[in-house]
Coordinates of C-alpha atoms in Angstrom, one line a residue:
Chain H
E296 CA 38.5 26.3 33.3
D297 CA 40.9 28.5 31.5
Q298 CA 39.9 28.8 27.9
V299 CA 40.6 30.8 24.7
T300 CA 37.8 30.8 22.1
Q301 CA 37.9 32.3 18.6
S302 CA 35.2 33.2 16.1
P303 CA 34.3 32.8 13.4
E304 CA 36.1 29.6 12.5
A305 CA 36.4 30.7 8.9
L306 CA 35.9 34.0 7.1
R307 CA 35.9 34.7 3.4
L308 CA 36.4 38.4 2.3
Q309 CA 36.6 40.2 -1.0
E310 CA 39.8 42.1 -1.4
G311 CA 39.3 45.5 0.3
E312 CA 36.4 44.3 2.4
S313 CA 37.2 45.1 6.1
S314 CA 36.2 42.9 9.0
S315 CA 37.1 41.8 12.5
L316 CA 38.1 38.5 14.2
N317 CA 37.1 37.8 17.8
C318 CA 39.0 36.2 20.6
S319 CA 37.3 35.7 24.0
Y320 CA 39.2 34.4 27.0
T321 CA 38.4 33.0 30.4
V322 CA 41.9 32.9 31.7
S323 CA 42.1 34.0 35.3
G324 CA 44.6 36.8 35.9
L325 CA 45.3 37.5 32.3
R326 CA 49.0 38.1 31.7
G327 CA 48.8 39.2 28.1
L328 CA 46.9 38.3 24.9
F329 CA 49.0 37.2 21.9
W330 CA 48.1 37.2 18.2
Y331 CA 49.8 34.9 15.7
R332 CA 49.5 34.3 12.0
Q333 CA 49.9 30.8 10.6
D334 CA 50.3 29.9 7.0
P335 CA 49.4 26.3 5.9
G336 CA 52.0 23.8 6.9
K337 CA 54.1 26.4 8.8
G338 CA 54.7 27.4 12.4
P339 CA 52.8 30.4 13.9
E340 CA 54.4 33.9 13.3
F341 CA 54.1 36.4 16.1
L342 CA 52.1 39.5 15.4
F343 CA 51.1 41.4 18.6
T344 CA 51.0 41.3 22.4
L345 CA 48.4 43.3 24.3
Y346 CA 48.7 43.6 28.1
S347 CA 45.9 45.8 29.3
A348 CA 42.3 46.7 28.5
G349 CA 42.1 49.6 26.1
E350 CA 45.5 48.8 24.5
E351 CA 45.7 48.9 20.7
K352 CA 48.5 47.8 18.4
E353 CA 48.8 48.1 14.6
K354 CA 50.8 46.5 11.8
E355 CA 50.1 47.3 8.2
R356 CA 46.4 46.4 7.6
L357 CA 46.0 44.8 11.0
K358 CA 45.0 46.4 14.3
A359 CA 44.5 44.4 17.6
T360 CA 42.5 45.7 20.5
L361 CA 41.8 44.4 24.0
T362 CA 38.9 44.6 26.4
K363 CA 38.6 42.9 29.8
K364 CA 37.0 39.9 28.2
E365 CA 37.9 39.8 24.6
S366 CA 40.3 40.9 21.9
F367 CA 39.6 41.8 18.3
L368 CA 41.8 41.7 15.3
H369 CA 40.6 44.2 12.8
I370 CA 41.6 43.8 9.2
T371 CA 41.3 46.9 7.0
A372 CA 41.2 46.6 3.2
P373 CA 42.6 43.1 3.2
K374 CA 44.7 41.8 0.3
P375 CA 45.0 38.1 -0.9
E376 CA 48.4 37.8 0.9
D377 CA 46.6 38.3 4.2
S378 CA 45.0 34.9 3.8
A379 CA 46.1 32.7 6.7
T380 CA 44.9 31.3 10.0
Y381 CA 45.0 33.8 12.8
L382 CA 45.5 32.4 16.3
C383 CA 45.2 34.1 19.6
A384 CA 46.8 32.8 22.8
A385 CA 47.1 33.6 26.5
P386 CA 49.8 32.5 28.9
R387 CA 49.1 29.4 31.1
S388 CA 51.1 30.7 34.0
N389 CA 53.5 33.4 35.1
T390 CA 56.6 31.1 35.0
G391 CA 57.3 31.4 31.3
N392 CA 55.8 31.5 27.9
Q393 CA 53.4 28.5 27.9
F394 CA 50.3 29.3 26.0
Y395 CA 46.6 28.3 25.7
F396 CA 45.7 28.8 22.0
G397 CA 42.4 29.2 20.4
T398 CA 41.4 27.1 17.5
G399 CA 42.0 29.9 15.1
T400 CA 40.1 31.8 12.4
S401 CA 40.9 30.8 8.8
L402 CA 40.8 33.9 6.7
T403 CA 40.5 33.8 2.9
V404 CA 40.8 37.0 0.9
I405 CA 39.5 36.7 -2.6
P406 CA 40.9 38.9 -5.4
Chain Y
E1341 CA 70.3 35.9 14.0
T1342 CA 69.1 32.4 13.2
G1343 CA 65.5 31.4 13.7
V1344 CA 64.0 28.3 15.2
T1345 CA 64.7 25.2 13.1
Q1346 CA 63.1 21.7 13.4
S1347 CA 64.0 18.4 11.9
P1348 CA 62.8 16.4 10.2
T1349 CA 60.1 18.3 8.4
H1350 CA 58.0 15.2 7.7
L1351 CA 58.0 11.7 9.2
I1352 CA 55.9 8.6 8.9
K1353 CA 55.9 6.0 11.7
T1354 CA 54.0 2.8 12.5
R1355 CA 51.7 2.5 15.5
G1356 CA 53.7 1.3 18.5
Q1357 CA 57.1 2.7 17.3
Q1358 CA 59.1 5.5 19.0
V1359 CA 60.0 8.8 17.5
T1360 CA 62.5 11.6 18.2
L1361 CA 62.0 15.2 16.9
R1362 CA 64.6 17.8 17.2
C1363 CA 64.7 21.6 17.6
S1364 CA 67.4 24.3 17.6
S1365 CA 66.3 27.4 19.4
Q1366 CA 66.7 31.0 18.2
S1367 CA 70.0 32.5 19.0
G1368 CA 70.0 34.0 22.5
H1369 CA 66.9 32.1 23.7
N1370 CA 67.2 29.8 26.7
T1371 CA 63.7 28.3 26.8
V1372 CA 62.1 25.8 24.5
S1373 CA 58.5 24.7 24.5
W1374 CA 56.8 22.0 22.5
Y1375 CA 53.2 22.0 21.1
Q1376 CA 51.1 19.5 19.3
Q1377 CA 48.7 20.8 16.6
A1378 CA 46.1 18.5 15.2
L1379 CA 44.5 19.3 11.9
G1380 CA 42.1 22.2 12.2
Q1381 CA 43.0 22.8 15.8
G1382 CA 45.1 25.3 17.7
P1383 CA 48.5 24.2 19.2
Q1384 CA 48.3 22.3 22.5
F1385 CA 51.1 22.8 25.0
I1386 CA 53.1 19.7 25.7
F1387 CA 55.9 20.9 27.9
Q1388 CA 58.6 23.5 28.4
Y1389 CA 62.4 23.2 29.1
Y1390 CA 64.6 25.7 30.8
R1391 CA 68.1 25.1 32.0
E1392 CA 67.8 21.5 30.9
E1393 CA 64.9 20.8 33.2
E1394 CA 61.2 20.4 32.5
N1395 CA 59.5 23.7 33.5
G1396 CA 55.8 23.0 33.1
R1397 CA 53.8 20.3 31.4
G1398 CA 50.4 20.2 29.7
N1399 CA 47.9 17.4 29.7
F1400 CA 50.0 14.8 27.9
P1401 CA 50.9 11.3 29.1
P1402 CA 54.4 10.3 30.3
R1403 CA 55.2 8.6 26.9
F1404 CA 55.8 12.2 25.7
S1405 CA 59.2 13.1 27.1
G1406 CA 61.9 15.6 26.3
L1407 CA 65.4 16.8 26.7
Q1408 CA 67.2 20.2 26.5
F1409 CA 70.9 20.4 25.9
P1410 CA 73.5 22.9 27.1
N1411 CA 73.3 24.8 23.8
Y1412 CA 69.5 25.1 24.4
S1413 CA 68.5 22.8 21.6
S1414 CA 65.9 20.2 22.5
E1415 CA 64.4 16.9 21.6
L1416 CA 60.8 15.6 21.9
N1417 CA 60.4 11.8 22.3
V1418 CA 57.2 10.0 21.9
N1419 CA 57.0 6.3 22.8
A1420 CA 54.4 3.7 21.8
L1421 CA 53.0 5.8 19.0
E1422 CA 49.2 5.9 18.6
L1423 CA 47.2 6.9 15.5
D1424 CA 46.0 10.0 17.4
D1425 CA 49.6 11.2 17.7
S1426 CA 49.5 12.2 14.1
A1427 CA 49.9 16.0 14.1
L1428 CA 52.1 18.9 13.4
Y1429 CA 54.7 19.2 16.3
L1430 CA 55.9 22.7 16.9
C1431 CA 58.9 23.9 18.8
A1432 CA 58.9 27.4 20.2
S1433 CA 61.9 29.3 21.7
S1434 CA 61.8 32.3 24.0
L1435 CA 63.6 34.0 26.8
Q1436 CA 62.7 33.0 30.3
V1437 CA 60.8 36.3 30.8
P1438 CA 57.2 35.8 31.8
N1439 CA 54.4 36.6 29.4
T1440 CA 56.6 37.5 26.4
E1441 CA 56.3 36.2 22.9
A1442 CA 57.6 32.8 21.7
F1443 CA 59.0 32.2 18.3
F1444 CA 58.0 29.0 16.4
G1445 CA 59.8 26.7 14.0
Q1446 CA 58.2 25.4 10.9
G1447 CA 57.1 22.2 12.6
T1448 CA 57.5 18.5 12.0
R1449 CA 54.5 16.7 10.4
L1450 CA 54.2 13.3 12.0
T1451 CA 51.9 10.7 10.5
V1452 CA 51.3 7.5 12.4
V1453 CA 49.9 4.6 10.3

C-alpha cells in the first residue's frame, strides 16, 4: 500500500538548535517528493520538490535531501518564525498533482 | 498574479444538511484538487478536476461531489453531512503537468454539529 510516514510527530527546539525531520515513503515508482510548510489554520505552503536520490535543495535555514527510501528536512539554527507543521507528500499517480500526504511534524522553536 | 482563494473561511452546519464550498484557482492554473484535513492529520485527497471533468478520486463516498467551471474555479459539495465531515477543506490549483507542485488556498473550516 502506498504510504508516506513522517517522524517525529512533534519536535521542540531551542532557538539555534539544529535538527532533522524524517519522511519515509513506500510509494511505488516515486515521481517526486514534496515538502510543504503549514501554519495553524492556513493552507500548506510549497517549499521544495526532490525528484531523484542524492538531490538536495536549500531555502534559508532549510535543506531537503532525498534517498531511495526517505527524505530529510534539515533545519539549521532555527528561529521562532520557523515554528509550523512540516508536511511531506508524494504524487498518487502520473496524471496530475494528486498527493499522498504524511501526518506532518509539528515544530516549535523556543526563543 | 492572484493566489488561490476559498470561501467561506468558516462554516457551521447541522448533521444531515448539505454544504457547498468554493475555490478560485491561481491565475494561469487549469487544474483544481480538493483535500480534507482532519485535526492533527495530513490532507487527504478527495478529487481533482481538469477541463471541467473529474480527473481522479480518493477514497471518499459519492456524497462528496464537485464541479469545475470554464474559468477554472471549482465547487465542492457534500450531501448528508456527518459529524466526521468536520475538517479543514483545502483547495489546490496547479497546471496539468505531472508531478509538479500544487498551490493551496487558506482552507474552509467546516464544523458539523
